[in-house]
JSON list of C-alpha atoms in Angstrom, two decimals:
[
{"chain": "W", "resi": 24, "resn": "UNK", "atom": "CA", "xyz": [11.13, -1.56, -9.60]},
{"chain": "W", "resi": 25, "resn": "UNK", "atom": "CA", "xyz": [11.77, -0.99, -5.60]},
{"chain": "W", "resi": 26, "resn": "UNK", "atom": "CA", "xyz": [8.48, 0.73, -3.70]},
{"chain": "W", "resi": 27, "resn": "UNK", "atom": "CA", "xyz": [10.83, 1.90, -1.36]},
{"chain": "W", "resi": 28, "resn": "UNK", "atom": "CA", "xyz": [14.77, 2.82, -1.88]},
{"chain": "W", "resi": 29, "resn": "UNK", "atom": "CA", "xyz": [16.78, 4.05, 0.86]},
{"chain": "W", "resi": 30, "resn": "UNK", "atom": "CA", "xyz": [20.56, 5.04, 0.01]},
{"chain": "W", "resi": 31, "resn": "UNK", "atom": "CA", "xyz": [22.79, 4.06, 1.20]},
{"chain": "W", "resi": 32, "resn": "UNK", "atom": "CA", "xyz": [22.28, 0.86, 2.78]},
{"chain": "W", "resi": 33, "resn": "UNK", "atom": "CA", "xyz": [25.76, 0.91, 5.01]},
{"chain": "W", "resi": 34, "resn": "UNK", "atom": "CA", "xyz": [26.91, 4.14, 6.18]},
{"chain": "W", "resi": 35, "resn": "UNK", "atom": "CA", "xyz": [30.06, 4.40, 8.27]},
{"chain": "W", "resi": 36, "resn": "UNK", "atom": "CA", "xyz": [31.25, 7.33, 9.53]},
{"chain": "W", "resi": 37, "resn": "UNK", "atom": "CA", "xyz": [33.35, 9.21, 12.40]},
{"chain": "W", "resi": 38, "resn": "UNK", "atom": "CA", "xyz": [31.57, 11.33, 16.05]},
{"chain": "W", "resi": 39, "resn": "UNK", "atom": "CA", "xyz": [30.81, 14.80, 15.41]},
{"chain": "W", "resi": 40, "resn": "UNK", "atom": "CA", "xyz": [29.96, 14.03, 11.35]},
{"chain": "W", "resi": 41, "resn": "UNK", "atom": "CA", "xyz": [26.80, 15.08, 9.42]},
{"chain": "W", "resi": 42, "resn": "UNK", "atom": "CA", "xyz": [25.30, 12.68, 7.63]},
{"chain": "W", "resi": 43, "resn": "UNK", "atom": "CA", "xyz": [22.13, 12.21, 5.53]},
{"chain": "W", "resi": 44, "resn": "UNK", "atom": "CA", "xyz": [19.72, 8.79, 4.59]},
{"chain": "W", "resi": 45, "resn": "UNK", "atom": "CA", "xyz": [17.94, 9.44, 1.37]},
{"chain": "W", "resi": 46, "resn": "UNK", "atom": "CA", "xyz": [14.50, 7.84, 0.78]},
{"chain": "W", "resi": 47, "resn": "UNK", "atom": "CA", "xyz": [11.88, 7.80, -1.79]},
{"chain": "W", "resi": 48, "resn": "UNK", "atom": "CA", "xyz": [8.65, 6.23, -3.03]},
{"chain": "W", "resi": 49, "resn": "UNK", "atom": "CA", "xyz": [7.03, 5.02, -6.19]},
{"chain": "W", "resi": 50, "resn": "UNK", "atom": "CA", "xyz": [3.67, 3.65, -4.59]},
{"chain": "W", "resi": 51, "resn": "UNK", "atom": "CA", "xyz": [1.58, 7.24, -4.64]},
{"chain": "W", "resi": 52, "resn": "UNK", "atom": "CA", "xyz": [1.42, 6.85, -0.85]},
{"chain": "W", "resi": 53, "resn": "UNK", "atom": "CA", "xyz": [0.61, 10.01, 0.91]},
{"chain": "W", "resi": 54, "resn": "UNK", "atom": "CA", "xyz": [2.53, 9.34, 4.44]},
{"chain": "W", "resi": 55, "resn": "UNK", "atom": "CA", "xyz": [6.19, 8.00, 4.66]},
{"chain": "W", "resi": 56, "resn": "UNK", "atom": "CA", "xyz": [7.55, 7.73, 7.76]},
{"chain": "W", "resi": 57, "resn": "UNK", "atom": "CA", "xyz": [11.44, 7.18, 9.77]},
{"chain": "W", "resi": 58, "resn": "UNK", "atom": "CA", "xyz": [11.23, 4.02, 12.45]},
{"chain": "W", "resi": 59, "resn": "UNK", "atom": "CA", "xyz": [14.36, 3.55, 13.81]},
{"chain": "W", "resi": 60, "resn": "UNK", "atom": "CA", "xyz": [15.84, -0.03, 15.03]},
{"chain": "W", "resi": 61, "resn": "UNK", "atom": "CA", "xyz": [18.63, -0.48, 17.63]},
{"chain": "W", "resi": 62, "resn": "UNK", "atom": "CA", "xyz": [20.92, -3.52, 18.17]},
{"chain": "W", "resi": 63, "resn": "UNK", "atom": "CA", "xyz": [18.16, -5.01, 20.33]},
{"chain": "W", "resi": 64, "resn": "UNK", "atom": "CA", "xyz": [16.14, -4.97, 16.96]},
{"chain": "W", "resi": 65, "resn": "UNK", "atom": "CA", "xyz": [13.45, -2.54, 19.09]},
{"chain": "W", "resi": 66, "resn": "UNK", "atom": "CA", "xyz": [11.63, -0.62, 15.90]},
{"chain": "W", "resi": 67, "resn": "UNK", "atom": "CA", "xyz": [10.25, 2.74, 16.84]},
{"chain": "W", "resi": 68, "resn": "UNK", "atom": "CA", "xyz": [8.95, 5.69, 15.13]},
{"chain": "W", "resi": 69, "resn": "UNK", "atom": "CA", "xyz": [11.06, 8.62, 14.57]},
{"chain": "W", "resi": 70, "resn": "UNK", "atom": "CA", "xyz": [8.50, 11.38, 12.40]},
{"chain": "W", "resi": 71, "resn": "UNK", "atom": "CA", "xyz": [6.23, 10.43, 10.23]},
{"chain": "W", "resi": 72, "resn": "UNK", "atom": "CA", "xyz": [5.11, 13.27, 6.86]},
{"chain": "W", "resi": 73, "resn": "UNK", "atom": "CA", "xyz": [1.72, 13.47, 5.00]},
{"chain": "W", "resi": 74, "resn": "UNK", "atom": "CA", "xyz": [1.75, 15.11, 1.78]},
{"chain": "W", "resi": 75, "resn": "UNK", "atom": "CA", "xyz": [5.15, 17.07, 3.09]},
{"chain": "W", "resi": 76, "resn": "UNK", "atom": "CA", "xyz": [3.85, 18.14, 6.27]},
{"chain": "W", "resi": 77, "resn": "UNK", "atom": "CA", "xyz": [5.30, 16.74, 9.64]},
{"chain": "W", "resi": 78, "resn": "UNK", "atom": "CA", "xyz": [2.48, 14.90, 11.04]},
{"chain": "W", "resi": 79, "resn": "UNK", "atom": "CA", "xyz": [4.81, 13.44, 14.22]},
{"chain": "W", "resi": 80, "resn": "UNK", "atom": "CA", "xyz": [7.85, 13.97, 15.89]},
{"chain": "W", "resi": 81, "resn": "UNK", "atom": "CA", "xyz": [8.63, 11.30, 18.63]},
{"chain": "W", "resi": 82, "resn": "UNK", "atom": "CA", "xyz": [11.10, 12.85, 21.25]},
{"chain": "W", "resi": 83, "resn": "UNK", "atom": "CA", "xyz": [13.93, 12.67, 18.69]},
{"chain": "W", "resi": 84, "resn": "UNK", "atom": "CA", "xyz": [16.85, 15.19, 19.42]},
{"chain": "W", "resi": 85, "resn": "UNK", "atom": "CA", "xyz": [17.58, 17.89, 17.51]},
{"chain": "W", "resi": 86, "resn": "UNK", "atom": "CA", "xyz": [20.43, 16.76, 15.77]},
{"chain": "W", "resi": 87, "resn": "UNK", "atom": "CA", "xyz": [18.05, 14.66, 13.59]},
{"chain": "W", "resi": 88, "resn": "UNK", "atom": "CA", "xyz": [15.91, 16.84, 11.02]},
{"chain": "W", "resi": 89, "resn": "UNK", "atom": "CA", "xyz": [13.66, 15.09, 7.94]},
{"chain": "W", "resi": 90, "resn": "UNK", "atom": "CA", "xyz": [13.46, 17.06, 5.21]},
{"chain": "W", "resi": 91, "resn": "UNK", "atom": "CA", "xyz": [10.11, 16.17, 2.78]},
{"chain": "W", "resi": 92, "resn": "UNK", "atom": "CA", "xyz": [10.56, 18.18, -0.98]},
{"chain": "W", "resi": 93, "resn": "UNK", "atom": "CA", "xyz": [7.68, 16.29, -2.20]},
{"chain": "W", "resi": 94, "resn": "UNK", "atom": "CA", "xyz": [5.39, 13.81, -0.86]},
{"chain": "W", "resi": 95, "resn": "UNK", "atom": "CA", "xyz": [7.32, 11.25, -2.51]},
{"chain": "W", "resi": 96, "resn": "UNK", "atom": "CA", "xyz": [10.72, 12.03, -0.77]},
{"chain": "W", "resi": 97, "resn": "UNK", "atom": "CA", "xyz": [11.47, 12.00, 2.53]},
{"chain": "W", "resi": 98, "resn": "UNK", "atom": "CA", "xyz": [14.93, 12.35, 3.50]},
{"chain": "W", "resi": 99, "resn": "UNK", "atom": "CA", "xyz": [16.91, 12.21, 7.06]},
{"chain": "W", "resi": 100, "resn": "UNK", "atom": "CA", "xyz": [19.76, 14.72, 8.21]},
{"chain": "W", "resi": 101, "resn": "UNK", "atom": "CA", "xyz": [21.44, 14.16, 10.89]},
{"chain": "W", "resi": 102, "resn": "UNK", "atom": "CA", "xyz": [24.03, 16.42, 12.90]},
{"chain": "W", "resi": 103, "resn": "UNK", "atom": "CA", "xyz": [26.70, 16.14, 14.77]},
{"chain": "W", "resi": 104, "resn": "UNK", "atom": "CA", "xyz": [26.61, 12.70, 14.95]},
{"chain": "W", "resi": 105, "resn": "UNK", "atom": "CA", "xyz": [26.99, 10.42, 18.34]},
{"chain": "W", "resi": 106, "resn": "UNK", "atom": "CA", "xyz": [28.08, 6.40, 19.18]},
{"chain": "W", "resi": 107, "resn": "UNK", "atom": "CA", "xyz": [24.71, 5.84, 20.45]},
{"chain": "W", "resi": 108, "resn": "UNK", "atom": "CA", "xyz": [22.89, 6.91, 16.66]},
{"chain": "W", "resi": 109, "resn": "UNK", "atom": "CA", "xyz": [24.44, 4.02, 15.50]},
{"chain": "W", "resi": 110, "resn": "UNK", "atom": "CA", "xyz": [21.53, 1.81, 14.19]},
{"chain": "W", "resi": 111, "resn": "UNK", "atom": "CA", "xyz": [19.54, 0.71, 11.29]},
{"chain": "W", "resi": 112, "resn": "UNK", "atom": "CA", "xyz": [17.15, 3.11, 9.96]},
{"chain": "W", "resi": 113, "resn": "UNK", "atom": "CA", "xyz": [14.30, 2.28, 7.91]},
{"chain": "W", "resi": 114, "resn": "UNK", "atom": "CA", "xyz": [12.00, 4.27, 5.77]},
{"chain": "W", "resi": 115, "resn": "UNK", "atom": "CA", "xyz": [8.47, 3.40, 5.16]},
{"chain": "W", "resi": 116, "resn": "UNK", "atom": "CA", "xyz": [5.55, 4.62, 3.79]},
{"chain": "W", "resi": 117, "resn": "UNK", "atom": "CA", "xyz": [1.32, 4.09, 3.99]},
{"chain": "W", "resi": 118, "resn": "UNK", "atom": "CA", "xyz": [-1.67, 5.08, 2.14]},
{"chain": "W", "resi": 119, "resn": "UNK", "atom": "CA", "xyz": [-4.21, 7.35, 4.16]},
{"chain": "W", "resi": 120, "resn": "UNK", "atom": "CA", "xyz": [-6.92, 5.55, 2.91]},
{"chain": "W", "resi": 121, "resn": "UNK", "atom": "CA", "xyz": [-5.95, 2.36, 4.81]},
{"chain": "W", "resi": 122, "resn": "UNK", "atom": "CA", "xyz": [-3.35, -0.49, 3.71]},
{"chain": "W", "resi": 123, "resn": "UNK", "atom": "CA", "xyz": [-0.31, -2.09, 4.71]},
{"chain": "W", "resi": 124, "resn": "UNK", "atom": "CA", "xyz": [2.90, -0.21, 5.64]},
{"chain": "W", "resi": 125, "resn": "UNK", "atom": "CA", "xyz": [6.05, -0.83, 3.11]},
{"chain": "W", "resi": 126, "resn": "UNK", "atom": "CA", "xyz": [9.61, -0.28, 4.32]},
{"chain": "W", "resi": 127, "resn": "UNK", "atom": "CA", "xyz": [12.48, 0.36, 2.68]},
{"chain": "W", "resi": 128, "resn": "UNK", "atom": "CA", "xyz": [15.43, -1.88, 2.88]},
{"chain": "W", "resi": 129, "resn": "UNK", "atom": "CA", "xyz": [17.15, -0.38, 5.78]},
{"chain": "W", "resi": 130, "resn": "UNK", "atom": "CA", "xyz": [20.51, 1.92, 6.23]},
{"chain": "W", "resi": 131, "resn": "UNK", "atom": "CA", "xyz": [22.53, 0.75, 8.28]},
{"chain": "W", "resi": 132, "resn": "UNK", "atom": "CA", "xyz": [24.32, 3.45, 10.14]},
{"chain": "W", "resi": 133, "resn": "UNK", "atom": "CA", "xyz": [27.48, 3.09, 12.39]},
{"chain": "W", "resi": 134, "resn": "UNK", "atom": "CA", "xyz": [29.35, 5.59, 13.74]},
{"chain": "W", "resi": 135, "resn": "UNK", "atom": "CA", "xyz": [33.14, 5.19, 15.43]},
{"chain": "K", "resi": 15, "resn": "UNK", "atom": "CA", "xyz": [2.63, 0.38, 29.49]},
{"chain": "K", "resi": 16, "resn": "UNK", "atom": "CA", "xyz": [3.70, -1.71, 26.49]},
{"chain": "K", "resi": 17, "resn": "UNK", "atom": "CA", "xyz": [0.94, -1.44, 23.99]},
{"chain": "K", "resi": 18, "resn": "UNK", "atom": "CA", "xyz": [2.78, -4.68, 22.00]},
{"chain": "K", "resi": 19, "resn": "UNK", "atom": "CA", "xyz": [3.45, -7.28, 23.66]},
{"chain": "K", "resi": 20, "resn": "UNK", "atom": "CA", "xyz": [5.69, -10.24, 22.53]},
{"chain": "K", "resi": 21, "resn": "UNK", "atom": "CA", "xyz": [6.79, -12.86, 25.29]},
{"chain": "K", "resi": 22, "resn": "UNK", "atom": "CA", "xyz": [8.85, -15.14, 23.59]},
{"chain": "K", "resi": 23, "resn": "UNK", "atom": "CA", "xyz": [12.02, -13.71, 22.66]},
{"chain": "K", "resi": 24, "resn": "UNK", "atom": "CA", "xyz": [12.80, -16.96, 21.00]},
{"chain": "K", "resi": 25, "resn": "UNK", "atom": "CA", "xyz": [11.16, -19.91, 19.44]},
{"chain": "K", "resi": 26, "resn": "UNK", "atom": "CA", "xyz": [12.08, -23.32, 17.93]},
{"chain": "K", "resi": 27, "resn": "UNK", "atom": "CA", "xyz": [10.40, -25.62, 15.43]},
{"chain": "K", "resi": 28, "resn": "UNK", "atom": "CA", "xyz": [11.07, -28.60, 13.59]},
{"chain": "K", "resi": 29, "resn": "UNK", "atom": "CA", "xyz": [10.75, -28.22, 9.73]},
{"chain": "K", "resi": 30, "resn": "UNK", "atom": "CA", "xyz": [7.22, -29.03, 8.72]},
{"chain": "K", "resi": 31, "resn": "UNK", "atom": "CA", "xyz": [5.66, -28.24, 12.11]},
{"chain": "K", "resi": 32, "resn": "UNK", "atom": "CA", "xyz": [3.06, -25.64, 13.01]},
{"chain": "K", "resi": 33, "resn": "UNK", "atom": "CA", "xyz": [4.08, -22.91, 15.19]},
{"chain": "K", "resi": 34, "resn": "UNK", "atom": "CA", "xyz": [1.94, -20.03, 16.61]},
{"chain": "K", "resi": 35, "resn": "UNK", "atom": "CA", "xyz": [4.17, -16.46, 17.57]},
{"chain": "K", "resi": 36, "resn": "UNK", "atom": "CA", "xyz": [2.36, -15.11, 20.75]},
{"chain": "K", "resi": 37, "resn": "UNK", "atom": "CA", "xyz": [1.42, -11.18, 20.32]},
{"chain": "K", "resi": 38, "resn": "UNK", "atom": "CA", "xyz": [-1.19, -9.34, 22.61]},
{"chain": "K", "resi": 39, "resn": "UNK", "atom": "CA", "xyz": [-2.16, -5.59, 22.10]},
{"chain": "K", "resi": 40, "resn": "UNK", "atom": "CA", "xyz": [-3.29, -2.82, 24.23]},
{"chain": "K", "resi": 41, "resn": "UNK", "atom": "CA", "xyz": [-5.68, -0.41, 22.92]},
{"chain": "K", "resi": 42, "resn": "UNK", "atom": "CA", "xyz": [-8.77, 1.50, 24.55]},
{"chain": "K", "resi": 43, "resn": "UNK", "atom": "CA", "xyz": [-9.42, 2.21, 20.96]},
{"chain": "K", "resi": 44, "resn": "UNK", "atom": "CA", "xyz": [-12.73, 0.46, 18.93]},
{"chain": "K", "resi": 45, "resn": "UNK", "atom": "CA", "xyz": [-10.73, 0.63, 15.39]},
{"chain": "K", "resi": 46, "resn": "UNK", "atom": "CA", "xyz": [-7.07, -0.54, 14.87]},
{"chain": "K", "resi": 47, "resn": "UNK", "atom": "CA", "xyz": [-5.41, -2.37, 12.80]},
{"chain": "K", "resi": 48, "resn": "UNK", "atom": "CA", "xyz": [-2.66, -5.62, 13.77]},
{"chain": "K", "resi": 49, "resn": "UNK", "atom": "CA", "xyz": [0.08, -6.54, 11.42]},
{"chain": "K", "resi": 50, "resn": "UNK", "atom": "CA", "xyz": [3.08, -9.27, 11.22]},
{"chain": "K", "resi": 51, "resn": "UNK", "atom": "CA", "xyz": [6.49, -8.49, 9.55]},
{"chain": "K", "resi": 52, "resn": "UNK", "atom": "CA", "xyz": [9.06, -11.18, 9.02]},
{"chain": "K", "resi": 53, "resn": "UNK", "atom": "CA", "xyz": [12.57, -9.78, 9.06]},
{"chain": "K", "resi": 54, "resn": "UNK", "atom": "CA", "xyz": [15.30, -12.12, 7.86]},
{"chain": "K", "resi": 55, "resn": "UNK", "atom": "CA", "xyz": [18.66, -12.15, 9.19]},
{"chain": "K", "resi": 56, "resn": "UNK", "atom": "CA", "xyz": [19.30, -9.96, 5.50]},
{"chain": "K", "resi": 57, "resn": "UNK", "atom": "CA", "xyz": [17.43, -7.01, 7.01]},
{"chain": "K", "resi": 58, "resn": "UNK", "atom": "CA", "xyz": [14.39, -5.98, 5.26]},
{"chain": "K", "resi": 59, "resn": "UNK", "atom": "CA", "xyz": [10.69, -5.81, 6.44]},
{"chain": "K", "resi": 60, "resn": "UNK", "atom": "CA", "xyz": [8.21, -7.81, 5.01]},
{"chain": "K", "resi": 61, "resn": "UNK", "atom": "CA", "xyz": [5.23, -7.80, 5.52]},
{"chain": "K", "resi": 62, "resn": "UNK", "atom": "CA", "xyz": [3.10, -11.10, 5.80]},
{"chain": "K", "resi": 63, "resn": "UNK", "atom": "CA", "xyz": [-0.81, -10.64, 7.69]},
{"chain": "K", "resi": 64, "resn": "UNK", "atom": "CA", "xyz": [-3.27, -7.82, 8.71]},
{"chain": "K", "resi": 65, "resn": "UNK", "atom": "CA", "xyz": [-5.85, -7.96, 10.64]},
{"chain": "K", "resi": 66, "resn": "UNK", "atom": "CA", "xyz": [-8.78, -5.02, 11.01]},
{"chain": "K", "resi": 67, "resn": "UNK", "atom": "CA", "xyz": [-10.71, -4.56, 14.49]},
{"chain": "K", "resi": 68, "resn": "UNK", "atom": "CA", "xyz": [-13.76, -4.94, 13.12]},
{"chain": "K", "resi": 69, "resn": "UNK", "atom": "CA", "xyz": [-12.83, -7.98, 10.80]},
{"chain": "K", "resi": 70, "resn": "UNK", "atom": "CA", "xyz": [-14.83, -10.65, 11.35]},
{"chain": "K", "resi": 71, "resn": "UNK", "atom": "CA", "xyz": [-13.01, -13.60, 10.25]},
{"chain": "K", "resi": 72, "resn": "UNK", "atom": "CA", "xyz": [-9.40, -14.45, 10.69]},
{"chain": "K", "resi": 73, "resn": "UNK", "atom": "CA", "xyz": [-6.94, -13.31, 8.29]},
{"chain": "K", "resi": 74, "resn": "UNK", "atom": "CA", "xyz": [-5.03, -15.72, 6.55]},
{"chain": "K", "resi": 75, "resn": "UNK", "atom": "CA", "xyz": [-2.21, -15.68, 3.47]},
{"chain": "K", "resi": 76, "resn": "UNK", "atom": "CA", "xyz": [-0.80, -18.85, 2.25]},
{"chain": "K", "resi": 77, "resn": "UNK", "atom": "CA", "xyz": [0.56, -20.31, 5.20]},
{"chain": "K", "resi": 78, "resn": "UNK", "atom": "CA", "xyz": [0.04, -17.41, 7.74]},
{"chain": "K", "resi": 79, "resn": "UNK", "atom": "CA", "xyz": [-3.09, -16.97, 9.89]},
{"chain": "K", "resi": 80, "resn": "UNK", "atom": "CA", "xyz": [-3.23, -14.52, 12.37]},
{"chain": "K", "resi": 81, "resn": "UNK", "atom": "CA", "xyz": [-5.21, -16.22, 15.49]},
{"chain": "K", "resi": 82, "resn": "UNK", "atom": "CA", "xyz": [-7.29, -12.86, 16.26]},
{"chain": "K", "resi": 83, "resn": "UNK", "atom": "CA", "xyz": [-8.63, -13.30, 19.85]},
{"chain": "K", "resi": 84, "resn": "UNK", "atom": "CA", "xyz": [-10.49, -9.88, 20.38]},
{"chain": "K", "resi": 85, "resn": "UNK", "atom": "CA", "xyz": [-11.65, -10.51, 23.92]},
{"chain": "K", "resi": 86, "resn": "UNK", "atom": "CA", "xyz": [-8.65, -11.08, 24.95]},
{"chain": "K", "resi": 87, "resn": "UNK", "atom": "CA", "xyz": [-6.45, -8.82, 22.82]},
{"chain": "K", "resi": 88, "resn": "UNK", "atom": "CA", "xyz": [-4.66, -11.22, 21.20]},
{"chain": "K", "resi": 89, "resn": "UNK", "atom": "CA", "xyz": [-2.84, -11.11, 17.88]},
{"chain": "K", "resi": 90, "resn": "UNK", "atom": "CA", "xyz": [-1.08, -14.78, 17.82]},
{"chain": "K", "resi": 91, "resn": "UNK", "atom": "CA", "xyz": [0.52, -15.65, 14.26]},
{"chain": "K", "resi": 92, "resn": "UNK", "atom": "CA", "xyz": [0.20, -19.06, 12.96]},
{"chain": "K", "resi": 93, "resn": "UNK", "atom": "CA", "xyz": [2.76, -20.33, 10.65]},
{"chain": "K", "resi": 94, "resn": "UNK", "atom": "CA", "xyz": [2.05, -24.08, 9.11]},
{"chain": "K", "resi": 95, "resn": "UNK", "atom": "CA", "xyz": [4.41, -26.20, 7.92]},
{"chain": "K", "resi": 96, "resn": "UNK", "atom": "CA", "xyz": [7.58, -24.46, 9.08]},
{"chain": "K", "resi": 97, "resn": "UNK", "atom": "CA", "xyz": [9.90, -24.26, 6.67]},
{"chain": "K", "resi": 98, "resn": "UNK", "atom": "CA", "xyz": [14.02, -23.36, 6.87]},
{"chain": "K", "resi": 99, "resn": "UNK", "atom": "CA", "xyz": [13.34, -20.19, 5.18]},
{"chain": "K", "resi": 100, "resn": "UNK", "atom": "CA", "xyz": [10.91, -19.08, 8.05]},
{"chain": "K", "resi": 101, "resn": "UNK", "atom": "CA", "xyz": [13.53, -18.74, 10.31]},
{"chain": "K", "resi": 102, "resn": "UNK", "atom": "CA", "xyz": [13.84, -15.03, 11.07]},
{"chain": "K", "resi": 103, "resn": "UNK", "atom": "CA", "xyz": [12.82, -12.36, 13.31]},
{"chain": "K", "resi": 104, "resn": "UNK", "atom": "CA", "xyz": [9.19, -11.94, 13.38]},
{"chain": "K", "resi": 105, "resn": "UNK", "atom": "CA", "xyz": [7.46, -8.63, 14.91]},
{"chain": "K", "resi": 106, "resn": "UNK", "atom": "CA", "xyz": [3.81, -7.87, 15.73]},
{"chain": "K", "resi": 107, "resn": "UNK", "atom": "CA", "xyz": [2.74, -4.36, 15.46]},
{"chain": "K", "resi": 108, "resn": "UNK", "atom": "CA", "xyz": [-0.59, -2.24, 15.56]},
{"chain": "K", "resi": 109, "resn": "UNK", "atom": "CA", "xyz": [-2.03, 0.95, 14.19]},
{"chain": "K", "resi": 110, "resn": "UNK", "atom": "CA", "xyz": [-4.31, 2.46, 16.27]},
{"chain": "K", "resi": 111, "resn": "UNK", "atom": "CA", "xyz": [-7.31, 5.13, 14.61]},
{"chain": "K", "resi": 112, "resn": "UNK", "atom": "CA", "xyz": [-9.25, 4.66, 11.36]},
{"chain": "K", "resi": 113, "resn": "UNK", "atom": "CA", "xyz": [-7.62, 3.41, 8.17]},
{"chain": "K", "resi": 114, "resn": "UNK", "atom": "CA", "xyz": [-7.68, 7.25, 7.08]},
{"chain": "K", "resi": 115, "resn": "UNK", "atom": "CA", "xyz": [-6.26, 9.91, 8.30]},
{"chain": "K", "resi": 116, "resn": "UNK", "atom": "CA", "xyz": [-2.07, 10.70, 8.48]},
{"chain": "K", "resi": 117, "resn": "UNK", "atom": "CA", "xyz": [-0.60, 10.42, 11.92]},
{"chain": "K", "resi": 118, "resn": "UNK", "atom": "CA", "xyz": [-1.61, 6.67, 12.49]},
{"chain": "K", "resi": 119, "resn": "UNK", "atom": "CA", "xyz": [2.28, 5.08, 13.02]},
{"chain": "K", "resi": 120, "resn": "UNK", "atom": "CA", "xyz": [2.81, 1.44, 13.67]},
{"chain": "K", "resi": 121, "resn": "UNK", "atom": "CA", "xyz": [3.69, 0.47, 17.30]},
{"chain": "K", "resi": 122, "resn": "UNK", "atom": "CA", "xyz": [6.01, -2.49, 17.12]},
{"chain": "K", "resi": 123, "resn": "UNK", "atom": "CA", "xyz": [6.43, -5.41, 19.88]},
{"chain": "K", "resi": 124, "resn": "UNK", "atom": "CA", "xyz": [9.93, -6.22, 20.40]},
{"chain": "K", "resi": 125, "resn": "UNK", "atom": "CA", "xyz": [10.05, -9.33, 18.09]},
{"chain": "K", "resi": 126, "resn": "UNK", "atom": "CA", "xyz": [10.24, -13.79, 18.62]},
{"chain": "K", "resi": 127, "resn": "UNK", "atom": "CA", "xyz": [13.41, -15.11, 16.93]},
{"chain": "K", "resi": 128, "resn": "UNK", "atom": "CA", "xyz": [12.14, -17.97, 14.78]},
{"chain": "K", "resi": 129, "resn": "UNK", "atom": "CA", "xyz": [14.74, -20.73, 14.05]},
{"chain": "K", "resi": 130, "resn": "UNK", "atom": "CA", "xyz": [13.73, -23.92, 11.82]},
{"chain": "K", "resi": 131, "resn": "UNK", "atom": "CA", "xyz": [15.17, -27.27, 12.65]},
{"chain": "K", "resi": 132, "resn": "UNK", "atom": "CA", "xyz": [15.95, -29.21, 10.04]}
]
């Protein structure tokens, strides 16, 4: 049973598109979080939710909105999308109480 | 400033050798946490060590020890007996803040390419 699914795990799709990553977990963790790796395989945060509240929002543009409906979902919208949002995004979520961080599998998103 | 630092963007070793993955931090905070994730060339995160701030001994799972140098802020993993599955990328990354609380994101280093010689 996966602790963290993503879907899907390839996206392809044309400039100017809208386009949403779904994620969700089965570990009862309170936060889950967005990281976001580019083709130099840099990882960095993108927002992070607790308990469906946006807890950060790292200089992201617009374009990109999370949506939380429970704490157990947290799912990625983005519009109007651009060449340069190509990149693997990975979900991930953490207990408040402490713990490791578990990531989902990845989506790998590439847009022409 | 980089608060995760990696300097060796790649790194060989013979099968069955020891190799230790370089990682220093950069925190004015007292309580953080430092983690390892392996990434293989499939994709996926995996986590393999933690270390708290305040832990006194040096973590270690199976065949990963994390070579916790507080003084000097130093986070080096220590992989024994390299195998040709441990070839991947490996990252180094730090939470900064108490183990509760909801805004505490990981802050990775920008990752040693492991390859195994057979």
């Amino acid at each position: 049973d996966t602790a963290v699914s993503q879907t899907p795990k390839y996206l392809v799709t044309q400039m100017g598109n809208d386009k949403s990553i779904k994620c969700e977990q089965n570990l009862g963790h309170d936060t889950m979080y967005w990281y976001k790796q580019d083709s130099k395989k840099f990882l960095k945060i993108m927002f992070s939710y607790n308990n469906k509240e946006l807890i950060i929002n790292e200089t992201v543009p617009n374009r990109f909105s999370p949506k939380s409906p429970d704490k157990a979902h947290l799912n990625l919208h983005i519009n109007s999308l651009e060449l340069g949002d190509s990149a693997v995004y990975f979900c991930a979520s953490s207990q408040n109480t402490g713990g490791g961080y578990t990531f989902g599998s990845g989506t790998r998103l590439t847009v022409v | 400033a980089q608060k995760i630092t990696q300097t060796q963007p790649g790194m060989f070793v013979q099968e069955k050798e020891a190799v230790t993955l370089d990682c220093t931090y950069d925190t004015s905070d007292p309580s953080y946490g430092l983690f390892w994730y392996k990434q293989p060339s499939s994709g996926e995160m995996i986590f393999l060590i933690y270390q708290g701030s305040y832990d006194q001994q040096n973590a270690t799972e199976g065949r990963y020890s994390l070579n916790f140098q507080k003084a000097r802020k130093s986070a080096n993993l220590v992989i024994s007996a390299s195998q040709l599955g441990d070839s991947a990328m490996y990252f180094c990354a730090m939470r900064e803040g108490h183990s509760g609380g909801s805004n505490y994101k990981l802050t990775f280093g920008k990752g040693t390419l492991l390859t195994v010689n057979p």
